């Protein structure tokens, strides 16, 4: 691995690094198929024993806990990636001489300014299509 990348990742919060590793690992199709298979086996096992309340309770608890953890993991990784993408776009705007530099701060702008920029760019797109 590139030494510069290793040095940068060491400065990230340990929790952030763990969440990103989990995100990449859990995005693997083999993991998804494994979870689906385990769910199917659980349902078949429960059906064979008449869906005992204790088994159903354990299953519901596991599903709820997993869902909650996944929501936070996905939110964290998406927010971090979105922030990095935004900084890259800001750099492109900053480096392009003809670019409207006010777009760099648009994510912190009031709603009215964001709407005005959207309307302006919608008009530019319409004129370009015609």
Short mmCIF file of C-alpha atoms in Angstrom, two decimals:
data_model
loop_
_atom_site.label_atom_id
_atom_site.label_comp_id
_atom_site.label_asym_id
_atom_site.label_seq_id
_atom_site.Cartn_x
_atom_site.Cartn_y
_atom_site.Cartn_z
CA UNK A 1 0.00 0.00 0.00
CA UNK A 2 1.15 3.56 -0.68
CA UNK A 3 3.01 4.96 2.35
CA UNK A 4 1.29 8.35 1.98
CA UNK A 5 -2.12 6.65 2.23
CA UNK A 6 -1.06 4.69 5.33
CA UNK A 7 0.17 7.85 7.05
CA UNK A 8 -3.11 9.65 6.36
CA UNK A 9 -5.33 6.81 7.55
CA UNK A 10 -3.41 6.62 10.84
CA UNK A 11 -4.60 10.16 11.63
CA UNK A 12 -8.26 9.22 11.23
CA UNK A 13 -10.28 8.31 14.29
CA UNK A 14 -10.05 4.57 15.02
CA UNK A 15 -13.84 4.29 14.98
CA UNK A 16 -13.96 5.82 11.51
CA UNK A 17 -11.38 3.36 10.21
CA UNK A 18 -13.33 0.42 11.69
CA UNK A 19 -16.61 1.63 10.17
CA UNK A 20 -15.02 1.97 6.73
CA UNK A 21 -13.48 -1.52 6.92
CA UNK A 22 -16.87 -2.95 7.94
CA UNK A 23 -18.58 -1.02 5.14
CA UNK A 24 -16.23 -2.45 2.52
CA UNK A 25 -16.44 -5.95 4.00
CA UNK A 26 -20.24 -5.97 4.29
CA UNK A 27 -20.66 -4.67 0.73
CA UNK A 28 -19.24 -7.96 -0.54
CA UNK A 29 -21.91 -9.98 -2.43
CA UNK A 30 -20.74 -13.18 -0.71
CA UNK A 31 -21.61 -11.67 2.67
CA UNK A 32 -25.06 -10.68 1.41
CA UNK A 33 -25.71 -14.19 0.13
CA UNK A 34 -24.48 -15.61 3.44
CA UNK A 35 -26.87 -13.41 5.41
CA UNK A 36 -29.78 -14.35 3.15
CA UNK A 37 -28.91 -18.03 3.54
CA UNK A 38 -28.66 -17.70 7.32
CA UNK A 39 -32.03 -15.93 7.43
CA UNK A 40 -33.63 -18.64 5.32
CA UNK A 41 -32.15 -21.38 7.52
CA UNK A 42 -33.38 -19.55 10.64
CA UNK A 43 -36.91 -19.34 9.23
CA UNK A 44 -36.88 -23.01 8.19
CA UNK A 45 -35.56 -24.04 11.61
CA UNK A 46 -38.20 -21.92 13.34
CA UNK A 47 -40.93 -23.34 11.11
CA UNK A 48 -39.83 -26.89 11.88
CA UNK A 49 -40.35 -26.20 15.60
CA UNK A 50 -43.59 -24.24 15.27
CA UNK A 51 -42.07 -20.75 15.51
CA UNK A 52 -41.32 -20.77 19.25
CA UNK A 53 -41.71 -17.33 20.85
CA UNK A 54 -38.18 -17.37 22.29
CA UNK A 55 -36.59 -18.00 18.89
CA UNK A 56 -38.71 -15.29 17.29
CA UNK A 57 -37.77 -12.84 20.05
CA UNK A 58 -34.06 -13.56 19.57
CA UNK A 59 -34.42 -13.14 15.81
CA UNK A 60 -36.26 -9.83 16.13
CA UNK A 61 -33.69 -8.52 18.60
CA UNK A 62 -30.80 -9.48 16.34
CA UNK A 63 -32.45 -7.89 13.31
CA UNK A 64 -33.20 -4.65 15.19
CA UNK A 65 -29.67 -4.38 16.60
CA UNK A 66 -28.08 -5.13 13.24
CA UNK A 67 -30.31 -2.62 11.46
CA UNK A 68 -29.49 0.12 13.95
CA UNK A 69 -25.76 -0.54 13.69
CA UNK A 70 -25.91 -0.58 9.89
CA UNK A 71 -27.78 2.73 9.79
CA UNK A 72 -25.03 4.44 11.78
CA UNK A 73 -22.26 2.77 9.79
CA UNK A 74 -23.79 3.72 6.44
CA UNK A 75 -24.52 7.27 7.61
CA UNK A 76 -20.93 7.73 8.79
CA UNK A 77 -19.30 6.39 5.64
CA UNK A 78 -21.62 8.31 3.30
CA UNK A 79 -21.15 11.57 5.20
CA UNK A 80 -17.37 11.21 5.12
CA UNK A 81 -17.32 10.34 1.41
CA UNK A 82 -19.71 13.21 0.64
CA UNK A 83 -17.50 15.66 2.54
CA UNK A 84 -14.41 14.45 0.66
CA UNK A 85 -16.22 14.73 -2.69
CA UNK A 86 -17.38 18.24 -1.79
CA UNK A 87 -13.81 19.31 -1.01
CA UNK A 88 -12.65 17.92 -4.36
CA UNK A 89 -15.39 19.82 -6.19
CA UNK A 90 -14.48 22.97 -4.25
CA UNK A 91 -10.89 22.57 -5.42
CA UNK A 92 -12.00 22.22 -9.04
CA UNK A 93 -14.11 25.38 -8.73
CA UNK A 94 -11.25 27.23 -7.07
CA UNK A 95 -8.82 26.20 -9.82
CA UNK A 96 -11.12 27.04 -12.74
CA UNK A 97 -10.77 30.70 -13.68
CA UNK A 98 -14.28 31.08 -15.20
CA UNK A 99 -16.06 29.31 -12.33
CA UNK A 100 -18.44 31.13 -10.01
CA UNK A 101 -16.48 31.00 -6.74
CA UNK A 102 -19.64 31.63 -4.71
CA UNK A 103 -20.61 28.02 -5.44
CA UNK A 104 -17.85 26.85 -3.07
CA UNK A 105 -19.82 27.98 -0.02
CA UNK A 106 -23.25 26.98 -1.32
CA UNK A 107 -23.75 24.10 1.14
CA UNK A 108 -23.67 26.62 4.03
CA UNK A 109 -25.78 29.22 2.18
CA UNK A 110 -29.33 30.13 3.22
CA UNK A 111 -32.14 28.20 1.54
CA UNK A 112 -33.07 31.23 -0.56
CA UNK A 113 -29.53 31.44 -2.00
CA UNK A 114 -29.50 27.70 -2.75
CA UNK A 115 -32.89 28.00 -4.50
CA UNK A 116 -31.69 30.99 -6.51
CA UNK A 117 -28.58 29.09 -7.64
CA UNK A 118 -30.73 26.08 -8.55
CA UNK A 119 -33.08 28.28 -10.59
CA UNK A 120 -30.17 29.99 -12.35
CA UNK A 121 -28.55 26.69 -13.28
CA UNK A 122 -31.88 25.22 -14.37
CA UNK A 123 -32.19 28.12 -16.80
CA UNK A 124 -28.63 27.58 -18.05
CA UNK A 125 -29.39 23.88 -18.66
CA UNK A 126 -32.61 24.73 -20.54
CA UNK A 127 -30.82 27.23 -22.78
CA UNK A 128 -28.06 24.68 -23.46
CA UNK A 129 -30.65 22.06 -24.46
CA UNK A 130 -32.31 24.42 -26.94
#
